[in-house]
Amino acid sequence: MLKPVDYNQRQHQGYAAGRAMPDQSRAIWAAALARRAPARRPLSVLDLGSGTGRLTPMLAETFGGPVWGVEPHEQMRAQAEAAPHPETVTYLDGRAEAIPLEDGSCDLIVVFLSLHHVRERAAAAREMRRVLAPDGRVLIRSTFSDRMPDIDWHAWFDGAREAEMLMFPTTGEVEAMFEAVGLRRLGLDVVRETYADTMTEYAARMRLRSISTFEHLDEVAIEAGMVRMEAAVAAAPDAAVYGDGDLMVLG
Ligand SMILES: C[S@@+](CC[C@H](N)C(=O)[O-])C[C@H]1O[C@@H](n2cnc3c(N)ncnc32)[C@H](O)[C@@H]1O
């Protein structure tokens, strides 16, 4: 098992800039989540592992109800609190294994690129089941190691793909985790998004190393990868960068 990533140490520093989401991608995710959420409005939403609040205000605007951003790392949560957000958003100290909310209080739980950081998956599934409203939905945006896509930067940084194969769960593991608490997989959507309008912008963000996979690579691999990345940017500086993201739907 890979060592846990402590976002209070290093990852919080470049996260907001390095993982900035273009507005068009945020709109694409808003639509993708809305399509799989219960139809009524407003909805109360838990953004589990909300980080710097990259998506949390969007969830409030999309679903109209109270939104709780639950995040264990103080250095991430503080940035979310400092950023503009609607009054309906509340950021709380907590983690998937101990969610600081009432039973049945959430119509929708969004777990966006945070499930792979959860160490005690059985406890997290029990907690999500506990806070989920009876007809609620859990939406998991994740990479799944049995569906690992071809990612450009995996080819640049030696060891990155191997680290991510260890880091991310399989679809079967996630299904089993939720089946144990009576939730089943209702779908798996593939959402195409723009990571960056140009390779130049993409590389500027990658230089901030704000992908937790970098915490599992050695300095030699990172430096060599940055050189390969610069060559790729020089070859196509204005090319847009796209990716396909998996969204598992449970309920
Ligand atoms: C890649 S970031 C994603 C943040 C946010 N969802 C986003 O998309 O910008 C992963 C987040 O998961 C959080 N995290 C780590 N362990 C967690 C746990 N046990 N429960 C909930 N969140 C956790 C980290 O602190 C970090 O903020």
PDB file of C-alpha atoms and ligand atoms in Angstrom:
ATOM      1  CA  MET A   1       0.000   0.000   0.000  1.00  0.00           C
ATOM      2  CA  LEU A   2       1.228   3.507  -0.799  1.00  0.00           C
ATOM      3  CA  LYS A   3       1.915   5.912   2.044  1.00  0.00           C
ATOM      4  CA  PRO A   4      -0.961   8.297   2.845  1.00  0.00           C
ATOM      5  CA  VAL A   5      -0.685  11.788   1.345  1.00  0.00           C
ATOM      6  CA  ASP A   6      -0.709  14.562   3.932  1.00  0.00           C
ATOM      7  CA  TYR A   7      -2.094  17.571   2.067  1.00  0.00           C
ATOM      8  CA  ASN A   8      -1.039  19.790   4.996  1.00  0.00           C
ATOM      9  CA  GLN A   9       2.620  19.148   4.133  1.00  0.00           C
ATOM     10  CA  ARG A  10       3.060  20.127   0.480  1.00  0.00           C
ATOM     11  CA  GLN A  11       0.062  19.420  -1.758  1.00  0.00           C
ATOM     12  CA  HIS A  12      -1.992  22.309  -0.379  1.00  0.00           C
ATOM     13  CA  GLN A  13       0.536  24.843  -1.651  1.00  0.00           C
ATOM     14  CA  GLY A  14      -0.003  24.485  -5.371  1.00  0.00           C
ATOM     15  CA  TYR A  15      -3.414  22.815  -5.409  1.00  0.00           C
ATOM     16  CA  ALA A  16      -5.712  25.763  -6.161  1.00  0.00           C
ATOM     17  CA  ALA A  17      -3.496  27.022  -9.004  1.00  0.00           C
ATOM     18  CA  GLY A  18      -2.251  23.672 -10.231  1.00  0.00           C
ATOM     19  CA  ARG A  19      -5.657  21.984 -10.273  1.00  0.00           C
ATOM     20  CA  ALA A  20      -7.658  25.017 -11.398  1.00  0.00           C
ATOM     21  CA  MET A  21     -10.638  23.782 -13.393  1.00  0.00           C
ATOM     22  CA  PRO A  22     -11.578  25.714 -16.562  1.00  0.00           C
ATOM     23  CA  ASP A  23     -15.113  27.166 -16.357  1.00  0.00           C
ATOM     24  CA  GLN A  24     -16.269  24.989 -19.242  1.00  0.00           C
ATOM     25  CA  SER A  25     -15.156  21.856 -17.379  1.00  0.00           C
ATOM     26  CA  ARG A  26     -16.941  22.969 -14.241  1.00  0.00           C
ATOM     27  CA  ALA A  27     -20.108  23.401 -16.323  1.00  0.00           C
ATOM     28  CA  ILE A  28     -19.630  19.954 -17.841  1.00  0.00           C
ATOM     29  CA  TRP A  29     -19.331  18.414 -14.370  1.00  0.00           C
ATOM     30  CA  ALA A  30     -22.339  20.360 -13.088  1.00  0.00           C
ATOM     31  CA  ALA A  31     -24.436  18.872 -15.898  1.00  0.00           C
ATOM     32  CA  ALA A  32     -22.988  15.373 -15.433  1.00  0.00           C
ATOM     33  CA  LEU A  33     -23.748  15.387 -11.700  1.00  0.00           C
ATOM     34  CA  ALA A  34     -27.210  16.914 -12.175  1.00  0.00           C
ATOM     35  CA  ARG A  35     -28.116  14.197 -14.698  1.00  0.00           C
ATOM     36  CA  ARG A  36     -27.497  11.521 -12.060  1.00  0.00           C
ATOM     37  CA  ALA A  37     -28.870  13.314  -8.978  1.00  0.00           C
ATOM     38  CA  PRO A  38     -32.453  12.930  -7.716  1.00  0.00           C
ATOM     39  CA  ALA A  39     -34.684  15.093  -9.956  1.00  0.00           C
ATOM     40  CA  ARG A  40     -36.253  17.320  -7.292  1.00  0.00           C
ATOM     41  CA  ARG A  41     -34.766  20.637  -6.190  1.00  0.00           C
ATOM     42  CA  PRO A  42     -33.402  21.855  -3.863  1.00  0.00           C
ATOM     43  CA  LEU A  43     -31.058  19.053  -2.818  1.00  0.00           C
ATOM     44  CA  SER A  44     -28.819  18.942   0.235  1.00  0.00           C
ATOM     45  CA  VAL A  45     -25.329  17.943  -0.841  1.00  0.00           C
ATOM     46  CA  LEU A  46     -22.237  16.546   0.851  1.00  0.00           C
ATOM     47  CA  ASP A  47     -18.980  17.320  -0.984  1.00  0.00           C
ATOM     48  CA  LEU A  48     -16.816  14.679   0.669  1.00  0.00           C
ATOM     49  CA  GLY A  49     -13.111  15.515   0.546  1.00  0.00           C
ATOM     50  CA  SER A  50     -13.887  19.038  -0.637  1.00  0.00           C
ATOM     51  CA  GLY A  51     -10.257  20.201  -0.611  1.00  0.00           C
ATOM     52  CA  THR A  52      -9.864  23.852  -1.527  1.00  0.00           C
ATOM     53  CA  GLY A  53     -13.546  24.067  -2.485  1.00  0.00           C
ATOM     54  CA  ARG A  54     -12.842  23.743  -6.189  1.00  0.00           C
ATOM     55  CA  LEU A  55     -16.360  22.406  -6.843  1.00  0.00           C
ATOM     56  CA  THR A  56     -18.302  23.238  -3.686  1.00  0.00           C
ATOM     57  CA  PRO A  57     -19.813  26.625  -4.709  1.00  0.00           C
ATOM     58  CA  MET A  58     -20.848  25.083  -8.038  1.00  0.00           C
ATOM     59  CA  LEU A  59     -22.739  22.353  -6.133  1.00  0.00           C
ATOM     60  CA  ALA A  60     -24.659  25.027  -4.210  1.00  0.00           C
ATOM     61  CA  GLU A  61     -25.542  26.842  -7.430  1.00  0.00           C
ATOM     62  CA  THR A  62     -26.541  23.645  -9.227  1.00  0.00           C
ATOM     63  CA  PHE A  63     -28.638  22.015  -6.506  1.00  0.00           C
ATOM     64  CA  GLY A  64     -29.952  24.995  -4.543  1.00  0.00           C
ATOM     65  CA  GLY A  65     -29.854  23.461  -1.065  1.00  0.00           C
ATOM     66  CA  PRO A  66     -27.328  23.430   1.765  1.00  0.00           C
ATOM     67  CA  VAL A  67     -23.909  22.088   0.808  1.00  0.00           C
ATOM     68  CA  TRP A  68     -21.440  20.725   3.320  1.00  0.00           C
ATOM     69  CA  GLY A  69     -17.820  20.523   2.254  1.00  0.00           C
ATOM     70  CA  VAL A  70     -16.157  17.986   4.551  1.00  0.00           C
ATOM     71  CA  GLU A  71     -12.363  18.005   4.443  1.00  0.00           C
ATOM     72  CA  PRO A  72      -9.785  16.594   6.905  1.00  0.00           C
ATOM     73  CA  HIS A  73      -6.777  18.738   5.987  1.00  0.00           C
ATOM     74  CA  GLU A  74      -6.854  22.150   7.627  1.00  0.00           C
ATOM     75  CA  GLN A  75      -4.540  23.747   5.044  1.00  0.00           C
ATOM     76  CA  MET A  76      -6.930  22.760   2.247  1.00  0.00           C
ATOM     77  CA  ARG A  77     -10.116  23.675   4.138  1.00  0.00           C
ATOM     78  CA  ALA A  78      -8.762  27.119   5.054  1.00  0.00           C
ATOM     79  CA  GLN A  79      -8.369  27.982   1.357  1.00  0.00           C
ATOM     80  CA  ALA A  80     -11.948  26.901   0.672  1.00  0.00           C
ATOM     81  CA  GLU A  81     -13.185  29.055   3.527  1.00  0.00           C
ATOM     82  CA  ALA A  82     -11.199  32.054   2.276  1.00  0.00           C
ATOM     83  CA  ALA A  83     -12.525  31.746  -1.304  1.00  0.00           C
ATOM     84  CA  PRO A  84     -15.872  33.287  -2.289  1.00  0.00           C
ATOM     85  CA  HIS A  85     -18.769  30.893  -1.652  1.00  0.00           C
ATOM     86  CA  PRO A  86     -22.547  31.172  -1.190  1.00  0.00           C
ATOM     87  CA  GLU A  87     -24.027  31.354   2.331  1.00  0.00           C
ATOM     88  CA  THR A  88     -25.531  27.933   1.771  1.00  0.00           C
ATOM     89  CA  VAL A  89     -22.038  26.382   1.799  1.00  0.00           C
ATOM     90  CA  THR A  90     -20.549  25.239   5.114  1.00  0.00           C
ATOM     91  CA  TYR A  91     -17.060  23.791   5.379  1.00  0.00           C
ATOM     92  CA  LEU A  92     -16.511  21.240   8.133  1.00  0.00           C
ATOM     93  CA  ASP A  93     -13.545  19.403   9.576  1.00  0.00           C
ATOM     94  CA  GLY A  94     -14.161  15.718   9.043  1.00  0.00           C
ATOM     95  CA  ARG A  95     -13.344  12.690   6.959  1.00  0.00           C
ATOM     96  CA  ALA A  96     -15.194   9.987   5.102  1.00  0.00           C
ATOM     97  CA  GLU A  97     -14.790   7.564   8.008  1.00  0.00           C
ATOM     98  CA  ALA A  98     -16.417  10.024  10.476  1.00  0.00           C
ATOM     99  CA  ILE A  99     -18.789  12.425   8.714  1.00  0.00           C
ATOM    100  CA  PRO A 100     -19.958  15.251  11.008  1.00  0.00           C
ATOM    101  CA  LEU A 101     -23.578  15.258   9.757  1.00  0.00           C
ATOM    102  CA  GLU A 102     -26.950  13.933  10.898  1.00  0.00           C
ATOM    103  CA  ASP A 103     -28.407  10.612   9.763  1.00  0.00           C
ATOM    104  CA  GLY A 104     -30.278  10.895   6.438  1.00  0.00           C
ATOM    105  CA  SER A 105     -29.317  14.549   5.943  1.00  0.00           C
ATOM    106  CA  CYS A 106     -27.858  14.375   2.397  1.00  0.00           C
ATOM    107  CA  ASP A 107     -29.809  13.938  -0.828  1.00  0.00           C
ATOM    108  CA  LEU A 108     -26.577  13.713  -2.751  1.00  0.00           C
ATOM    109  CA  ILE A 109     -23.013  12.751  -1.854  1.00  0.00           C
ATOM    110  CA  VAL A 110     -20.293  13.802  -4.285  1.00  0.00           C
ATOM    111  CA  VAL A 111     -16.880  12.177  -3.835  1.00  0.00           C
ATOM    112  CA  PHE A 112     -14.681  13.927  -6.372  1.00  0.00           C
ATOM    113  CA  LEU A 113     -11.168  12.509  -6.680  1.00  0.00           C
ATOM    114  CA  SER A 114     -10.969  11.839  -2.949  1.00  0.00           C
ATOM    115  CA  LEU A 115     -12.093   8.204  -2.501  1.00  0.00           C
ATOM    116  CA  HIS A 116      -8.587   6.882  -3.235  1.00  0.00           C
ATOM    117  CA  HIS A 117      -7.284   8.772  -0.191  1.00  0.00           C
ATOM    118  CA  VAL A 118      -9.717   7.042   2.171  1.00  0.00           C
ATOM    119  CA  ARG A 119      -7.885   4.371   4.183  1.00  0.00           C
ATOM    120  CA  GLU A 120     -10.836   2.729   5.978  1.00  0.00           C
ATOM    121  CA  ARG A 121     -13.222   2.055   3.120  1.00  0.00           C
ATOM    122  CA  ALA A 122     -15.723  -0.069   5.085  1.00  0.00           C
ATOM    123  CA  ALA A 123     -16.144   2.654   7.698  1.00  0.00           C
ATOM    124  CA  ALA A 124     -16.477   5.291   4.961  1.00  0.00           C
ATOM    125  CA  ALA A 125     -19.209   3.296   3.193  1.00  0.00           C
ATOM    126  CA  ARG A 126     -21.103   2.894   6.493  1.00  0.00           C
ATOM    127  CA  GLU A 127     -20.865   6.621   7.131  1.00  0.00           C
ATOM    128  CA  MET A 128     -22.034   7.569   3.643  1.00  0.00           C
ATOM    129  CA  ARG A 129     -24.976   5.158   4.000  1.00  0.00           C
ATOM    130  CA  ARG A 130     -25.821   6.682   7.383  1.00  0.00           C
ATOM    131  CA  VAL A 131     -25.962  10.302   6.182  1.00  0.00           C
ATOM    132  CA  LEU A 132     -27.637   9.514   2.844  1.00  0.00           C
ATOM    133  CA  ALA A 133     -31.367  10.259   2.538  1.00  0.00           C
ATOM    134  CA  PRO A 134     -33.519   7.201   1.666  1.00  0.00           C
ATOM    135  CA  ASP A 135     -33.698   7.956  -2.083  1.00  0.00           C
ATOM    136  CA  GLY A 136     -30.315   9.667  -2.243  1.00  0.00           C
ATOM    137  CA  ARG A 137     -27.426   9.092  -4.647  1.00  0.00           C
ATOM    138  CA  VAL A 138     -23.671   8.741  -4.227  1.00  0.00           C
ATOM    139  CA  LEU A 139     -21.612   9.992  -7.180  1.00  0.00           C
ATOM    140  CA  ILE A 140     -17.984   8.895  -7.260  1.00  0.00           C
ATOM    141  CA  ARG A 141     -15.619  10.684  -9.641  1.00  0.00           C
ATOM    142  CA  SER A 142     -12.505   8.560  -9.670  1.00  0.00           C
ATOM    143  CA  THR A 143      -9.969   6.774 -11.756  1.00  0.00           C
ATOM    144  CA  PHE A 144     -10.437   3.002 -11.472  1.00  0.00           C
ATOM    145  CA  SER A 145      -7.352   0.846 -11.805  1.00  0.00           C
ATOM    146  CA  ASP A 146      -9.160  -1.765 -13.935  1.00  0.00           C
ATOM    147  CA  ARG A 147     -10.072   1.028 -16.364  1.00  0.00           C
ATOM    148  CA  MET A 148      -6.795   2.966 -16.174  1.00  0.00           C
ATOM    149  CA  PRO A 149      -6.798   5.317 -19.169  1.00  0.00           C
ATOM    150  CA  ASP A 150      -3.774   6.231 -21.292  1.00  0.00           C
ATOM    151  CA  ILE A 151      -2.640   9.469 -19.708  1.00  0.00           C
ATOM    152  CA  ASP A 152      -0.069  11.697 -21.392  1.00  0.00           C
ATOM    153  CA  TRP A 153       1.894  12.497 -18.231  1.00  0.00           C
ATOM    154  CA  HIS A 154       2.142   8.812 -17.288  1.00  0.00           C
ATOM    155  CA  ALA A 155       4.434   8.510 -20.310  1.00  0.00           C
ATOM    156  CA  TRP A 156       6.585  11.428 -19.138  1.00  0.00           C
ATOM    157  CA  PHE A 157       7.088  10.513 -15.461  1.00  0.00           C
ATOM    158  CA  ASP A 158       8.599   7.085 -14.791  1.00  0.00           C
ATOM    159  CA  GLY A 159       6.662   5.240 -12.123  1.00  0.00           C
ATOM    160  CA  ALA A 160       3.534   7.423 -12.362  1.00  0.00           C
ATOM    161  CA  ARG A 161       1.307   4.816 -13.979  1.00  0.00           C
ATOM    162  CA  GLU A 162       2.529   2.125 -11.571  1.00  0.00           C
ATOM    163  CA  ALA A 163       1.835   4.394  -8.592  1.00  0.00           C
ATOM    164  CA  GLU A 164      -1.669   5.153  -9.854  1.00  0.00           C
ATOM    165  CA  MET A 165      -2.385   1.458 -10.415  1.00  0.00           C
ATOM    166  CA  LEU A 166      -1.692   0.974  -6.696  1.00  0.00           C
ATOM    167  CA  MET A 167      -3.424   4.174  -5.635  1.00  0.00           C
ATOM    168  CA  PHE A 168      -6.811   3.780  -7.281  1.00  0.00           C
ATOM    169  CA  PRO A 169      -9.395   1.094  -6.454  1.00  0.00           C
ATOM    170  CA  THR A 170     -10.967  -1.171  -9.060  1.00  0.00           C
ATOM    171  CA  THR A 171     -14.611  -0.735  -9.996  1.00  0.00           C
ATOM    172  CA  GLY A 172     -15.270  -4.096  -8.315  1.00  0.00           C
ATOM    173  CA  GLU A 173     -13.703  -2.949  -5.047  1.00  0.00           C
ATOM    174  CA  VAL A 174     -15.854   0.170  -4.978  1.00  0.00           C
ATOM    175  CA  GLU A 175     -18.996  -1.796  -5.846  1.00  0.00           C
ATOM    176  CA  ALA A 176     -18.258  -4.307  -3.073  1.00  0.00           C
ATOM    177  CA  MET A 177     -17.587  -1.520  -0.590  1.00  0.00           C
ATOM    178  CA  PHE A 178     -21.037  -0.053  -1.186  1.00  0.00           C
ATOM    179  CA  GLU A 179     -22.888  -3.347  -1.648  1.00  0.00           C
ATOM    180  CA  ALA A 180     -21.875  -4.162   1.930  1.00  0.00           C
ATOM    181  CA  VAL A 181     -24.069  -1.265   3.096  1.00  0.00           C
ATOM    182  CA  GLY A 182     -26.966  -1.903   0.718  1.00  0.00           C
ATOM    183  CA  LEU A 183     -26.085   0.505  -2.090  1.00  0.00           C
ATOM    184  CA  ARG A 184     -25.640  -0.757  -5.631  1.00  0.00           C
ATOM    185  CA  ARG A 185     -24.058   0.543  -8.792  1.00  0.00           C
ATOM    186  CA  LEU A 186     -26.653   2.243 -10.998  1.00  0.00           C
ATOM    187  CA  GLY A 187     -24.304   3.363 -13.746  1.00  0.00           C
ATOM    188  CA  LEU A 188     -20.843   4.394 -14.843  1.00  0.00           C
ATOM    189  CA  ASP A 189     -20.619   7.498 -17.013  1.00  0.00           C
ATOM    190  CA  VAL A 190     -17.607   8.692 -18.965  1.00  0.00           C
ATOM    191  CA  VAL A 191     -17.365  12.468 -18.905  1.00  0.00           C
ATOM    192  CA  ARG A 192     -15.147  14.233 -21.443  1.00  0.00           C
ATOM    193  CA  GLU A 193     -13.657  17.437 -20.069  1.00  0.00           C
ATOM    194  CA  THR A 194     -11.064  20.021 -21.028  1.00  0.00           C
ATOM    195  CA  TYR A 195      -8.113  19.978 -18.659  1.00  0.00           C
ATOM    196  CA  ALA A 196      -6.529  23.050 -20.220  1.00  0.00           C
ATOM    197  CA  ASP A 197      -7.107  25.234 -23.264  1.00  0.00           C
ATOM    198  CA  THR A 198      -3.455  24.858 -24.307  1.00  0.00           C
ATOM    199  CA  MET A 199      -0.532  22.565 -23.590  1.00  0.00           C
ATOM    200  CA  THR A 200       1.397  25.647 -22.442  1.00  0.00           C
ATOM    201  CA  GLU A 201      -1.161  26.308 -19.709  1.00  0.00           C
ATOM    202  CA  TYR A 202      -1.313  22.606 -18.829  1.00  0.00           C
ATOM    203  CA  ALA A 203       2.463  22.403 -18.394  1.00  0.00           C
ATOM    204  CA  ALA A 204       2.511  25.539 -16.238  1.00  0.00           C
ATOM    205  CA  ARG A 205       0.104  23.785 -13.877  1.00  0.00           C
ATOM    206  CA  MET A 206       1.982  20.475 -13.971  1.00  0.00           C
ATOM    207  CA  ARG A 207       5.158  22.279 -12.892  1.00  0.00           C
ATOM    208  CA  LEU A 208       3.413  22.957  -9.570  1.00  0.00           C
ATOM    209  CA  ARG A 209       3.313  19.167  -8.970  1.00  0.00           C
ATOM    210  CA  SER A 210      -0.166  19.454  -7.535  1.00  0.00           C
ATOM    211  CA  ILE A 211      -1.146  15.876  -8.307  1.00  0.00           C
ATOM    212  CA  SER A 212      -0.707  13.669  -5.259  1.00  0.00           C
ATOM    213  CA  THR A 213       0.926  10.974  -7.443  1.00  0.00           C
ATOM    214  CA  PHE A 214       4.061  13.151  -7.397  1.00  0.00           C
ATOM    215  CA  GLU A 215       4.364  12.388  -3.664  1.00  0.00           C
ATOM    216  CA  HIS A 216       5.127   8.785  -4.642  1.00  0.00           C
ATOM    217  CA  LEU A 217       7.792   9.559  -7.285  1.00  0.00           C
ATOM    218  CA  ASP A 218      11.469  10.239  -6.701  1.00  0.00           C
ATOM    219  CA  GLU A 219      13.108  13.524  -7.619  1.00  0.00           C
ATOM    220  CA  VAL A 220      15.093  12.014 -10.518  1.00  0.00           C
ATOM    221  CA  ALA A 221      11.896  10.700 -12.145  1.00  0.00           C
ATOM    222  CA  ILE A 222      10.160  14.044 -11.649  1.00  0.00           C
ATOM    223  CA  GLU A 223      13.030  16.061 -13.146  1.00  0.00           C
ATOM    224  CA  ALA A 224      13.345  13.709 -16.144  1.00  0.00           C
ATOM    225  CA  GLY A 225       9.574  13.835 -16.609  1.00  0.00           C
ATOM    226  CA  MET A 226       9.561  17.629 -16.622  1.00  0.00           C
ATOM    227  CA  VAL A 227      12.164  17.591 -19.426  1.00  0.00           C
ATOM    228  CA  ARG A 228       9.969  15.213 -21.475  1.00  0.00           C
ATOM    229  CA  MET A 229       6.958  17.390 -20.753  1.00  0.00           C
ATOM    230  CA  GLU A 230       8.764  20.530 -22.005  1.00  0.00           C
ATOM    231  CA  ALA A 231       9.571  18.740 -25.282  1.00  0.00           C
ATOM    232  CA  ALA A 232       5.902  17.781 -25.689  1.00  0.00           C
ATOM    233  CA  VAL A 233       4.826  21.375 -25.032  1.00  0.00           C
ATOM    234  CA  ALA A 234       7.346  22.754 -27.519  1.00  0.00           C
ATOM    235  CA  ALA A 235       5.956  20.397 -30.172  1.00  0.00           C
ATOM    236  CA  ALA A 236       2.331  21.526 -29.727  1.00  0.00           C
ATOM    237  CA  PRO A 237       2.142  24.590 -27.455  1.00  0.00           C
ATOM    238  CA  ASP A 238      -1.401  25.583 -28.456  1.00  0.00           C
ATOM    239  CA  ALA A 239      -3.031  22.158 -28.471  1.00  0.00           C
ATOM    240  CA  ALA A 240      -5.984  21.749 -26.082  1.00  0.00           C
ATOM    241  CA  VAL A 241      -5.747  18.991 -23.471  1.00  0.00           C
ATOM    242  CA  TYR A 242      -8.765  16.753 -22.938  1.00  0.00           C
ATOM    243  CA  GLY A 243      -9.466  13.784 -20.738  1.00  0.00           C
ATOM    244  CA  ASP A 244     -12.223  11.277 -20.008  1.00  0.00           C
ATOM    245  CA  GLY A 245     -13.294  11.012 -16.365  1.00  0.00           C
ATOM    246  CA  ASP A 246     -15.266   8.139 -14.865  1.00  0.00           C
ATOM    247  CA  LEU A 247     -18.322   8.829 -12.713  1.00  0.00           C
ATOM    248  CA  MET A 248     -19.813   5.893 -10.810  1.00  0.00           C
ATOM    249  CA  VAL A 249     -23.421   6.261  -9.696  1.00  0.00           C
ATOM    250  CA  LEU A 250     -24.665   4.415  -6.586  1.00  0.00           C
ATOM    251  CA  GLY A 251     -27.984   4.377  -4.830  1.00  0.00           C
TER     252      GLY A 251
HETATM  253  C1  LIG B   1      -7.379  15.390  -5.068  1.00  0.00           C
HETATM  254  S1  LIG B   1      -8.086  16.218  -3.691  1.00  0.00           S
HETATM  255  C2  LIG B   1      -9.729  16.526  -4.305  1.00  0.00           C
HETATM  256  C3  LIG B   1     -10.361  17.721  -3.654  1.00  0.00           C
HETATM  257  C4  LIG B   1     -11.666  18.178  -4.306  1.00  0.00           C
HETATM  258  N1  LIG B   1     -12.693  17.166  -4.240  1.00  0.00           N
HETATM  259  C5  LIG B   1     -11.401  18.596  -5.729  1.00  0.00           C
HETATM  260  O1  LIG B   1     -11.856  17.931  -6.654  1.00  0.00           O
HETATM  261  O2  LIG B   1     -10.702  19.598  -5.904  1.00  0.00           O
HETATM  262  C6  LIG B   1      -8.356  14.936  -2.515  1.00  0.00           C
HETATM  263  C7  LIG B   1      -8.901  15.436  -1.202  1.00  0.00           C
HETATM  264  O3  LIG B   1      -9.300  14.303  -0.396  1.00  0.00           O
HETATM  265  C8  LIG B   1      -9.041  14.640   0.939  1.00  0.00           C
HETATM  266  N2  LIG B   1      -9.019  13.460   1.805  1.00  0.00           N
HETATM  267  C9  LIG B   1      -7.945  12.739   2.216  1.00  0.00           C
HETATM  268  N3  LIG B   1      -8.323  11.769   3.059  1.00  0.00           N
HETATM  269  C10 LIG B   1      -9.667  11.857   3.191  1.00  0.00           C
HETATM  270  C11 LIG B   1     -10.640  11.137   3.956  1.00  0.00           C
HETATM  271  N4  LIG B   1     -10.297  10.111   4.732  1.00  0.00           N
HETATM  272  N5  LIG B   1     -11.923  11.540   3.874  1.00  0.00           N
HETATM  273  C12 LIG B   1     -12.278  12.577   3.075  1.00  0.00           C
HETATM  274  N6  LIG B   1     -11.403  13.288   2.351  1.00  0.00           N
HETATM  275  C13 LIG B   1     -10.118  12.932   2.398  1.00  0.00           C
HETATM  276  C14 LIG B   1      -7.703  15.356   0.854  1.00  0.00           C
HETATM  277  O4  LIG B   1      -7.409  16.078   2.027  1.00  0.00           O
HETATM  278  C15 LIG B   1      -7.881  16.210  -0.384  1.00  0.00           C
HETATM  279  O5  LIG B   1      -8.372  17.479  -0.065  1.00  0.00           O
END
